[in-house]
Tab-separated table of C-alpha atoms and ligand atoms in Angstrom:
chain	number	residue	atom	x	y	z
X	1	UNK	CA	1.504	7.131	-27.354
X	2	UNK	CA	1.212	3.619	-26.413
X	3	UNK	CA	3.988	2.647	-23.907
X	4	UNK	CA	6.419	-0.038	-25.608
X	5	UNK	CA	7.657	-2.984	-23.681
X	6	UNK	CA	11.030	-3.061	-25.539
X	7	UNK	CA	12.775	0.395	-26.258
X	8	UNK	CA	16.110	0.986	-28.066
X	9	UNK	CA	18.434	3.584	-28.298
X	10	UNK	CA	21.916	4.582	-29.645
X	11	UNK	CA	24.406	7.268	-29.296
X	12	UNK	CA	22.856	10.750	-29.379
X	13	UNK	CA	25.641	11.923	-31.720
X	14	UNK	CA	24.079	15.626	-31.786
X	15	UNK	CA	23.631	15.742	-27.888
X	16	UNK	CA	20.670	16.238	-25.969
X	17	UNK	CA	18.996	19.652	-26.277
X	18	UNK	CA	15.967	21.757	-25.329
X	19	UNK	CA	13.618	21.945	-22.530
X	20	UNK	CA	11.968	19.200	-20.869
X	21	UNK	CA	8.643	19.783	-18.412
X	22	UNK	CA	9.118	17.378	-15.511
X	23	UNK	CA	5.966	15.611	-14.317
X	24	UNK	CA	4.599	15.903	-10.940
X	25	UNK	CA	6.449	14.408	-7.806
X	26	UNK	CA	5.441	10.780	-7.182
X	27	UNK	CA	5.973	10.952	-3.700
X	28	UNK	CA	3.842	14.140	-3.182
X	29	UNK	CA	1.139	12.831	-5.412
X	30	UNK	CA	0.579	10.063	-3.238
X	31	UNK	CA	0.336	12.158	-0.054
X	32	UNK	CA	-1.911	14.722	-1.591
X	33	UNK	CA	-4.403	12.046	-2.870
X	34	UNK	CA	-4.492	10.351	0.712
X	35	UNK	CA	-4.589	13.478	2.794
X	36	UNK	CA	-7.008	15.437	0.436
X	37	UNK	CA	-9.536	12.268	0.094
X	38	UNK	CA	-9.998	12.582	4.045
X	39	UNK	CA	-10.309	16.320	3.966
X	40	UNK	CA	-13.375	18.529	4.389
X	41	UNK	CA	-14.256	20.384	1.125
X	42	UNK	CA	-12.874	20.459	-2.283
X	43	UNK	CA	-9.354	21.571	-3.597
X	44	UNK	CA	-7.836	22.167	-7.003
X	45	UNK	CA	-4.864	19.564	-7.571
X	46	UNK	CA	-2.344	20.895	-10.082
X	47	UNK	CA	0.240	18.887	-11.790
X	48	UNK	CA	-0.505	15.677	-10.102
X	49	UNK	CA	1.454	12.643	-11.370
X	50	UNK	CA	-0.876	10.365	-13.583
X	51	UNK	CA	1.328	7.676	-13.254
X	52	UNK	CA	0.063	4.052	-12.529
X	53	UNK	CA	1.292	4.020	-9.047
X	54	UNK	CA	-0.209	7.574	-8.138
X	55	UNK	CA	-3.640	6.724	-10.079
X	56	UNK	CA	-3.910	3.421	-7.972
X	57	UNK	CA	-3.714	5.408	-4.940
X	58	UNK	CA	-6.312	7.835	-6.206
X	59	UNK	CA	-8.809	5.201	-7.276
X	60	UNK	CA	-8.122	3.656	-3.571
X	61	UNK	CA	-9.123	6.953	-2.209
X	62	UNK	CA	-12.253	7.273	-4.200
X	63	UNK	CA	-13.206	3.706	-2.989
X	64	UNK	CA	-13.175	5.208	0.662
X	65	UNK	CA	-15.536	8.140	-0.513
X	66	UNK	CA	-13.162	10.900	-2.122
X	67	UNK	CA	-14.344	12.195	-5.335
X	68	UNK	CA	-12.429	13.502	-8.381
X	69	UNK	CA	-14.044	15.803	-11.170
X	70	UNK	CA	-11.842	16.447	-14.136
X	71	UNK	CA	-10.018	19.753	-14.787
X	72	UNK	CA	-8.423	21.529	-17.911
X	73	UNK	CA	-5.832	18.507	-18.239
X	74	UNK	CA	-5.526	15.072	-16.553
X	75	UNK	CA	-2.929	16.208	-14.118
X	76	UNK	CA	-5.459	19.217	-12.993
X	77	UNK	CA	-8.520	17.993	-11.029
X	78	UNK	CA	-10.712	18.937	-8.283
X	79	UNK	CA	-10.407	16.558	-5.118
X	80	UNK	CA	-13.415	16.619	-2.636
X	81	UNK	CA	-12.572	14.669	0.553
X	82	UNK	CA	-14.972	12.567	2.545
X	83	UNK	CA	-14.866	15.033	5.440
X	84	UNK	CA	-13.044	12.610	7.609
X	85	UNK	CA	-16.085	10.115	7.197
X	86	UNK	CA	-14.340	7.579	4.977
X	87	UNK	CA	-16.552	4.614	4.073
X	88	UNK	CA	-15.411	0.833	4.000
X	89	UNK	CA	-13.849	-0.008	0.535
X	90	UNK	CA	-16.223	-2.411	-1.683
X	91	UNK	CA	-13.254	-4.071	-3.309
X	92	UNK	CA	-9.633	-4.938	-2.442
X	93	UNK	CA	-7.276	-2.230	-3.212
X	94	UNK	CA	-4.994	-2.760	-6.076
X	95	UNK	CA	-1.387	-0.839	-5.167
X	96	UNK	CA	0.011	-2.086	-8.271
X	97	UNK	CA	3.824	-1.846	-8.187
X	98	UNK	CA	3.899	0.928	-5.569
X	99	UNK	CA	5.380	0.446	-2.048
X	100	UNK	CA	4.715	3.834	-1.212
X	101	UNK	CA	1.191	3.558	-1.978
X	102	UNK	CA	0.740	0.381	-0.130
X	103	UNK	CA	2.612	1.301	3.047
X	104	UNK	CA	1.104	4.979	3.378
X	105	UNK	CA	-2.271	3.743	2.893
X	106	UNK	CA	-1.849	0.954	5.399
X	107	UNK	CA	-1.176	3.773	7.993
X	108	UNK	CA	-4.190	5.236	7.339
X	109	UNK	CA	-6.468	2.132	6.922
X	110	UNK	CA	-5.201	0.671	10.115
X	111	UNK	CA	-6.807	3.580	12.120
X	112	UNK	CA	-10.267	3.368	10.214
X	113	UNK	CA	-13.285	1.531	11.622
X	114	UNK	CA	-13.473	-1.184	8.637
X	115	UNK	CA	-11.716	-4.065	7.071
X	116	UNK	CA	-9.498	-3.502	3.862
X	117	UNK	CA	-7.194	-5.571	1.944
X	118	UNK	CA	-4.372	-4.216	-0.045
X	119	UNK	CA	-2.593	-6.173	-2.759
X	120	UNK	CA	0.070	-5.592	-5.492
X	121	UNK	CA	2.052	-6.894	-8.381
X	122	UNK	CA	4.666	-9.530	-8.359
X	123	UNK	CA	7.543	-7.176	-7.435
X	124	UNK	CA	5.451	-5.517	-4.737
X	125	UNK	CA	4.141	-8.833	-3.402
X	126	UNK	CA	7.892	-9.806	-2.535
X	127	UNK	CA	8.945	-6.386	-0.699
X	128	UNK	CA	9.002	-6.249	3.107
X	129	UNK	CA	5.982	-4.960	4.846
X	130	UNK	CA	7.160	-6.166	8.454
X	131	UNK	CA	8.829	-2.559	8.688
X	132	UNK	CA	5.381	-1.066	8.895
X	133	UNK	CA	3.498	-3.924	10.501
X	134	UNK	CA	5.635	-3.562	13.671
X	135	UNK	CA	5.015	-0.103	14.471
X	136	UNK	CA	1.245	-0.464	13.488
X	137	UNK	CA	0.863	-3.607	15.821
X	138	UNK	CA	2.660	-1.567	18.714
X	139	UNK	CA	-0.128	1.022	18.000
X	140	UNK	CA	-2.705	-1.746	18.476
X	141	UNK	CA	-3.587	-2.282	14.789
X	142	UNK	CA	-4.549	-5.637	13.379
X	143	UNK	CA	-2.540	-5.719	10.279
X	144	UNK	CA	-1.731	-9.068	8.800
X	145	UNK	CA	0.828	-9.805	5.785
X	146	UNK	CA	-0.800	-12.771	4.160
X	147	UNK	CA	1.483	-13.043	1.127
X	148	UNK	CA	3.249	-16.388	-0.067
X	149	UNK	CA	6.452	-14.808	1.123
X	150	UNK	CA	6.475	-14.140	4.910
X	151	UNK	CA	5.837	-10.652	5.970
X	152	UNK	CA	4.917	-9.768	2.176
X	153	UNK	CA	1.492	-8.552	0.766
X	154	UNK	CA	-1.367	-8.882	0.346
X	155	UNK	CA	-2.074	-6.952	3.477
X	156	UNK	CA	-5.247	-7.841	5.518
X	157	UNK	CA	-6.348	-4.787	7.860
X	158	UNK	CA	-9.127	-4.804	10.459
X	159	UNK	CA	-8.900	-1.109	11.224
X	160	UNK	CA	-9.860	0.630	14.690
X	161	UNK	CA	-8.880	2.816	17.321
X	162	UNK	CA	-5.140	2.929	17.861
X	163	UNK	CA	-2.830	4.100	20.721
X	164	UNK	CA	-0.070	6.871	20.266
X	165	UNK	CA	3.538	5.328	20.313
X	166	UNK	CA	7.013	6.859	20.265
X	167	UNK	CA	8.930	4.941	17.416
X	168	UNK	CA	12.337	4.550	16.662
X	169	UNK	CA	12.918	3.629	13.049
X	170	UNK	CA	15.032	0.780	12.530
X	171	UNK	CA	15.867	2.122	9.035
X	172	UNK	CA	16.059	5.730	7.403
X	173	UNK	CA	12.542	5.285	5.587
X	174	UNK	CA	10.154	7.849	4.590
X	175	UNK	CA	7.458	5.444	3.983
X	176	UNK	CA	7.602	3.922	7.290
X	177	UNK	CA	7.815	7.316	9.040
X	178	UNK	CA	4.914	8.236	7.069
X	179	UNK	CA	2.877	5.325	7.568
X	180	UNK	CA	3.229	5.762	11.523
X	181	UNK	CA	2.574	9.637	11.212
X	182	UNK	CA	-0.488	9.045	9.128
X	183	UNK	CA	-1.686	6.563	11.671
X	184	UNK	CA	-0.767	8.958	14.356
X	185	UNK	CA	-2.958	11.652	12.535
X	186	UNK	CA	-5.971	9.597	13.216
X	187	UNK	CA	-5.039	8.718	16.831
X	188	UNK	CA	-5.751	10.748	20.174
X	189	UNK	CA	-2.517	11.844	21.731
X	190	UNK	CA	0.799	12.406	20.219
X	191	UNK	CA	2.580	9.844	18.087
X	192	UNK	CA	6.257	10.502	17.619
X	193	UNK	CA	8.883	9.202	15.316
X	194	UNK	CA	12.749	9.233	15.545
X	195	UNK	CA	14.728	8.445	12.258
X	196	UNK	CA	18.328	7.490	12.138
X	197	UNK	CA	18.811	9.951	9.227
X	198	UNK	CA	16.777	12.676	7.491
X	199	UNK	CA	14.436	11.152	5.078
X	200	UNK	CA	12.161	13.063	2.481
X	201	UNK	CA	9.761	15.184	4.626
X	202	UNK	CA	6.803	15.673	2.196
X	203	UNK	CA	4.376	14.283	4.778
X	204	UNK	CA	5.403	16.993	7.301
X	205	UNK	CA	5.433	19.683	4.787
X	206	UNK	CA	1.926	18.497	3.581
X	207	UNK	CA	0.612	18.428	7.306
X	208	UNK	CA	1.647	22.038	7.730
X	209	UNK	CA	-0.103	22.790	4.311
X	210	UNK	CA	-3.343	21.256	5.611
X	211	UNK	CA	-2.744	22.856	9.192
X	212	UNK	CA	-2.178	19.526	10.861
X	213	UNK	CA	-0.296	19.965	14.094
X	214	UNK	CA	2.938	18.562	13.721
X	215	UNK	CA	6.286	19.142	15.144
X	216	UNK	CA	9.984	18.540	13.867
X	217	UNK	CA	13.011	18.897	15.952
X	218	UNK	CA	15.882	21.277	15.258
X	219	UNK	CA	18.002	18.422	13.992
X	220	UNK	CA	14.847	17.274	11.770
X	221	UNK	CA	15.327	13.493	13.243
X	222	UNK	CA	12.044	13.686	15.666
X	223	UNK	CA	8.605	14.318	14.199
X	224	UNK	CA	5.527	14.350	16.218
X	225	UNK	CA	1.945	14.740	15.283
X	226	UNK	CA	-1.078	15.138	17.627
X	227	UNK	CA	-4.348	13.694	16.751
X	228	UNK	CA	-6.960	12.962	16.017
X	229	UNK	CA	-6.835	15.773	13.362
X	230	UNK	CA	-9.608	17.311	11.197
X	231	UNK	CA	-8.191	18.282	7.562
X	232	UNK	CA	-9.499	21.229	5.569
X	233	UNK	CA	-8.946	20.784	1.672
X	234	UNK	CA	-6.579	23.539	0.284
X	235	UNK	CA	-5.522	23.915	-3.270
X	236	UNK	CA	-2.117	22.504	-3.970
X	237	UNK	CA	0.334	22.691	-7.043
X	238	UNK	CA	2.601	19.755	-7.262
X	239	UNK	CA	6.205	20.369	-8.252
X	240	UNK	CA	8.208	18.127	-10.845
X	241	UNK	CA	9.758	15.046	-9.652
X	242	UNK	CA	13.549	15.289	-9.160
X	243	UNK	CA	13.721	11.792	-9.459
X	244	UNK	CA	12.481	11.702	-13.183
X	245	UNK	CA	14.544	15.161	-13.829
X	246	UNK	CA	17.368	12.830	-12.452
X	247	UNK	CA	17.558	10.616	-15.718
X	248	UNK	CA	17.961	13.802	-17.995
X	249	UNK	CA	20.489	15.285	-15.550
X	250	UNK	CA	22.659	12.206	-16.008
X	251	UNK	CA	22.153	12.085	-19.733
X	252	UNK	CA	23.135	15.654	-20.315
X	253	UNK	CA	26.046	15.330	-18.416
X	254	UNK	CA	27.561	12.309	-20.131
X	255	UNK	CA	26.483	12.937	-23.795
X	256	UNK	CA	28.722	15.462	-25.662
X	257	UNK	CA	26.848	18.594	-27.173
X	258	UNK	CA	24.277	18.456	-24.608
X	259	UNK	CA	22.178	21.410	-22.762
X	260	UNK	CA	19.062	20.397	-21.212
X	261	UNK	CA	16.661	22.973	-19.122
X	262	UNK	CA	14.562	21.011	-16.681
X	263	UNK	CA	11.340	22.977	-15.889
X	264	UNK	CA	9.649	23.395	-12.405
X	265	UNK	CA	11.558	20.512	-10.625
X	266	UNK	CA	11.054	20.071	-6.905
X	267	UNK	CA	14.030	21.314	-4.921
X	268	UNK	CA	13.120	20.233	-1.528
X	269	UNK	CA	16.428	19.898	0.379
X	270	UNK	CA	15.789	16.349	1.528
X	271	UNK	CA	15.248	15.344	-1.993
X	272	UNK	CA	17.766	17.156	-4.212
X	273	UNK	CA	20.924	15.544	-3.180
X	274	UNK	CA	21.665	14.143	-6.662
X	275	UNK	CA	22.498	17.925	-7.436
X	276	UNK	CA	25.630	18.175	-5.040
X	277	UNK	CA	26.766	14.657	-5.859
X	278	UNK	CA	26.870	15.379	-9.490
X	279	UNK	CA	28.526	18.805	-8.868
X	280	UNK	CA	31.239	16.873	-6.865
X	281	UNK	CA	31.716	14.557	-9.924
X	282	UNK	CA	32.376	17.854	-12.315
X	283	UNK	CA	28.760	18.404	-13.646
X	284	UNK	CA	27.812	21.584	-15.158
X	285	UNK	CA	24.501	22.489	-13.366
X	286	UNK	CA	22.753	25.783	-12.878
X	287	UNK	CA	19.563	26.510	-10.822
X	288	UNK	CA	17.535	29.326	-11.470
X	289	UNK	CA	14.124	30.849	-10.344
X	290	UNK	CA	13.277	29.069	-7.066
X	291	UNK	CA	9.920	29.572	-5.834
X	292	UNK	CA	7.292	27.760	-3.653
X	293	UNK	CA	6.057	28.034	-0.024
X	294	UNK	CA	5.280	24.443	0.947
X	295	UNK	CA	7.838	22.691	-1.530
X	296	UNK	CA	10.379	24.752	-3.337
X	297	UNK	CA	10.936	24.342	-7.021
X	298	UNK	CA	13.049	25.637	-9.911
X	299	UNK	CA	14.440	25.214	-13.303
X	300	UNK	CA	17.687	23.426	-13.625
X	301	UNK	CA	20.086	23.605	-16.865
X	302	UNK	CA	22.543	20.940	-17.120
X	303	UNK	CA	25.395	20.997	-19.845
X	304	UNK	CA	27.710	18.208	-20.841
X	305	UNK	CA	30.639	17.809	-18.554
X	306	UNK	CA	33.869	16.518	-20.222
X	307	UNK	CA	35.595	15.940	-17.114
X	308	UNK	CA	33.549	13.961	-14.797
X	309	UNK	CA	35.263	12.077	-12.048
X	310	UNK	CA	34.563	9.426	-9.605
X	311	UNK	CA	33.193	10.266	-5.935
X	312	UNK	CA	32.557	8.883	-2.401
X	313	UNK	CA	28.577	8.432	-1.763
X	314	UNK	CA	27.424	7.341	1.582
X	315	UNK	CA	26.235	8.150	5.052
X	316	UNK	CA	23.660	10.597	5.649
X	317	UNK	CA	23.053	11.541	1.932
X	318	UNK	CA	21.997	8.045	1.062
X	319	UNK	CA	18.337	8.631	1.952
X	320	UNK	CA	18.246	11.786	-0.063
X	321	UNK	CA	19.445	10.088	-3.121
X	322	UNK	CA	18.023	6.614	-2.695
X	323	UNK	CA	15.872	6.721	-5.875
X	324	UNK	CA	18.826	8.265	-7.959
X	325	UNK	CA	21.346	5.608	-7.252
X	326	UNK	CA	21.091	3.521	-10.350
X	327	UNK	CA	21.292	6.482	-12.674
X	328	UNK	CA	24.123	8.133	-10.363
X	329	UNK	CA	25.860	4.763	-10.996
X	330	UNK	CA	25.579	5.086	-14.846
X	331	UNK	CA	27.262	8.653	-14.435
X	332	UNK	CA	29.970	6.872	-12.664
X	333	UNK	CA	30.879	4.489	-15.512
X	334	UNK	CA	31.209	7.637	-17.607
X	335	UNK	CA	33.430	9.301	-14.854
X	336	UNK	CA	37.204	8.961	-14.624
X	337	UNK	CA	38.228	7.044	-11.451
X	338	UNK	CA	36.238	5.219	-8.858
X	339	UNK	CA	33.006	5.776	-7.382
X	340	UNK	CA	32.318	4.057	-3.958
X	341	UNK	CA	28.631	3.901	-3.019
X	342	UNK	CA	28.092	2.699	0.608
X	343	UNK	CA	25.651	2.350	3.402
X	344	UNK	CA	22.840	1.822	0.619
X	345	UNK	CA	21.650	-1.782	1.615
X	346	UNK	CA	18.230	-0.350	1.321
X	347	UNK	CA	18.717	-0.482	-2.507
X	348	UNK	CA	18.104	-4.410	-2.092
X	349	UNK	CA	14.421	-3.983	-1.283
X	350	UNK	CA	13.519	-1.562	-3.893
X	351	UNK	CA	11.291	-2.509	-7.210
X	352	UNK	CA	14.222	-4.844	-8.082
X	353	UNK	CA	17.440	-5.600	-5.896
X	354	UNK	CA	19.136	-2.451	-7.274
X	355	UNK	CA	22.514	-3.327	-6.210
X	356	UNK	CA	22.593	-6.680	-8.198
X	357	UNK	CA	20.388	-5.269	-11.294
X	358	UNK	CA	22.498	-2.078	-11.602
X	359	UNK	CA	26.067	-3.756	-11.432
X	360	UNK	CA	24.748	-6.476	-13.563
X	361	UNK	CA	23.541	-4.328	-16.305
X	362	UNK	CA	26.708	-1.900	-16.117
X	363	UNK	CA	28.801	-4.918	-16.684
X	364	UNK	CA	26.757	-6.276	-19.515
X	365	UNK	CA	27.752	-2.864	-21.165
X	366	UNK	CA	31.312	-3.394	-20.329
X	367	UNK	CA	31.649	-1.172	-17.237
X	368	UNK	CA	34.084	-2.087	-14.351
X	369	UNK	CA	31.424	-2.445	-11.493
X	370	UNK	CA	31.538	-4.811	-8.361
X	371	UNK	CA	28.684	-5.268	-5.609
X	372	UNK	CA	28.975	-4.795	-2.281
X	373	UNK	CA	26.808	-5.801	0.507
X	374	UNK	CA	25.793	-2.214	0.979
X	375	UNK	CA	26.355	-0.494	-2.123
X	376	UNK	CA	28.788	-0.874	-5.190
X	377	UNK	CA	32.021	0.129	-6.655
X	378	UNK	CA	32.263	1.474	-10.214
X	379	UNK	CA	35.596	2.422	-12.041
X	380	UNK	CA	34.716	4.453	-14.923
X	381	UNK	CA	36.534	5.686	-18.043
X	382	UNK	CA	36.057	2.630	-20.318
X	383	UNK	CA	33.915	3.254	-23.144
X	384	UNK	CA	30.520	1.383	-23.044
X	385	UNK	CA	28.994	-0.716	-25.687
X	386	UNK	CA	25.345	-1.416	-26.358
X	387	UNK	CA	23.696	-4.502	-25.131
X	388	UNK	CA	20.285	-6.052	-24.759
X	389	UNK	CA	19.312	-5.760	-20.902
X	390	UNK	CA	16.521	-6.513	-18.827
X	391	UNK	CA	14.721	-3.920	-16.614
X	392	UNK	CA	13.969	-6.596	-14.065
X	393	UNK	CA	10.577	-5.308	-13.555
X	394	UNK	CA	11.985	-2.061	-12.314
X	395	UNK	CA	11.119	1.425	-13.951
X	396	UNK	CA	14.273	3.181	-12.763
X	397	UNK	CA	16.624	0.530	-13.992
X	398	UNK	CA	14.986	0.553	-17.544
X	399	UNK	CA	15.429	4.370	-17.631
X	400	UNK	CA	18.814	4.593	-15.961
X	401	UNK	CA	20.300	2.228	-18.712
X	402	UNK	CA	18.405	3.941	-21.635
X	403	UNK	CA	20.488	6.960	-20.505
X	404	UNK	CA	23.644	4.963	-20.633
X	405	UNK	CA	22.830	3.872	-24.198
X	406	UNK	CA	22.548	7.484	-25.120
X	407	UNK	CA	26.440	7.537	-25.079
X	408	UNK	CA	27.405	3.856	-25.958
X	409	UNK	CA	28.566	2.288	-28.978
X	410	UNK	CA	26.012	0.536	-31.064
X	411	UNK	CA	22.329	-0.248	-29.714
X	412	UNK	CA	20.996	-0.648	-26.482
X	413	UNK	CA	17.962	-2.395	-26.064
X	414	UNK	CA	15.974	-2.527	-22.876
X	415	UNK	CA	13.153	-5.311	-22.236
X	416	UNK	CA	10.382	-4.747	-19.795
X	417	UNK	CA	9.818	-1.030	-20.126
X	418	UNK	CA	6.102	-1.035	-19.662
X	419	UNK	CA	6.770	-0.511	-15.933
X	420	UNK	CA	8.168	3.043	-16.762
X	421	UNK	CA	4.512	4.062	-16.632
X	422	UNK	CA	4.631	3.541	-13.045
X	423	UNK	CA	6.489	6.576	-12.418
X	424	UNK	CA	7.112	8.388	-15.698
X	425	UNK	CA	4.304	7.862	-18.410
X	426	UNK	CA	5.681	10.397	-20.813
X	427	UNK	CA	9.422	9.202	-20.565
X	428	UNK	CA	9.447	7.298	-23.900
X	429	UNK	CA	7.777	10.434	-25.805
X	430	UNK	CA	10.468	12.951	-24.389
X	431	UNK	CA	13.379	10.415	-25.102
X	432	UNK	CA	12.244	10.325	-28.805
X	433	UNK	CA	11.811	13.994	-28.903
X	434	UNK	CA	15.401	14.526	-27.603
X	435	UNK	CA	17.072	12.114	-29.827
X	436	UNK	CA	14.896	12.821	-33.128
V	501	LIG	C1	9.313	7.310	-0.817
V	501	LIG	C2	10.312	7.036	-0.021
V	501	LIG	C3	11.487	5.933	-0.563
V	501	LIG	C4	11.846	6.054	-1.784
V	501	LIG	C5	10.384	5.753	-2.442
V	501	LIG	C6	9.546	6.940	-2.249
V	501	LIG	C7	8.228	7.848	-0.223
V	501	LIG	O1	11.308	4.772	-0.185
V	501	LIG	O2	12.617	5.060	-2.320
V	501	LIG	O3	10.432	5.532	-4.046
V	501	LIG	O4	7.469	8.547	-1.068
V	501	LIG	O5	8.197	8.133	0.933
V	501	LIG	P1	11.832	4.357	1.596
V	501	LIG	O6	11.178	5.170	2.450
V	501	LIG	O7	11.130	2.889	1.680
V	501	LIG	O8	13.224	4.315	1.605
């Protein structure tokens, strides 16, 4: 089904019922493409996220010498690495909309002996890159941000031999942490990162999967990698993305009559903070059959919760739920009482300024919501009405407000939905199936 740029929904009068297979995790897919591309040998990759963001990263890795042979379905393929002998890319690398793709690849490319140039779309070209340029420059890398906006993409990289560093992250960012660790793995000596709060640890788990020497302190805040490493390919199955499952978790919680089971969702403890937050708000969530060595995953069943109530969200739990805050704000608008979201200023530098875009769209639907410098305050319980809303070039804003429309009066129309394909290409089809 071709992706629509404008999607309309109305109240799902009979509830949302059924089972949804959640597509592969975006963060893990980027990292598997990058590490597998460098490795010696071939690996079977299963359940890769075939979204524009991750396919851009995979195509970039093919430019430096990785090979991809199709499998029995688009999300399953054989990835053959370049055996730690990457070639210089022949063209500029298109990162599309993906901050993760650009920041992680910049870490790797900074340590490889050739020139490269990374560019992205309008949204990505206005997102801060200084946060990776600073540590990479400390390592001796030659990386320049040449965008119209200072400190922004395109990035011009003259890669080469780097020095190990000990780096304290100024913000809790898994992308910055991973850029430094990926550069560190290609650098002689031990590179370490201290993070102010625990962030998603997929890079560290994949290092373990590929046998890359990496240590993590008992409190999880200090990570060290000793390079240069030699990576050997190893088959992997990528779990479903909890950030994609989050939309259905909130929809099922707010729409009367709903019961949805979300299959094979990644339950990495650094990623599944939305579950305790929704449970604190009174959501009805059951988790079954947890498996997985490197990355735990399981099935999540969510039923309508008639008595959702507001909660306080902030501090160390923010990095764990950072991508789910727009849809949690939608849940808050359907909950009695007030929800305060604090310590989340990082939302301002995502695909859109998610504090402004979330609050603006909530208000357009009749919700009581206020911006704060580092978050927002939402007082729920007032019935919402449909509206024509913008996605602001942000896939998660589009999907979050389509969920709100499933329990609003009248029609809710989202404009600028094509970017949903950056993270969840089958979203519209699943939405249509559940609301048929
Ligand atoms: C990601 C980290 C987060 C998150 C993004 C994916 C990753 O960004 O918002 O969608 O895969 O490392 P920050 O590290 O910038 O917070």
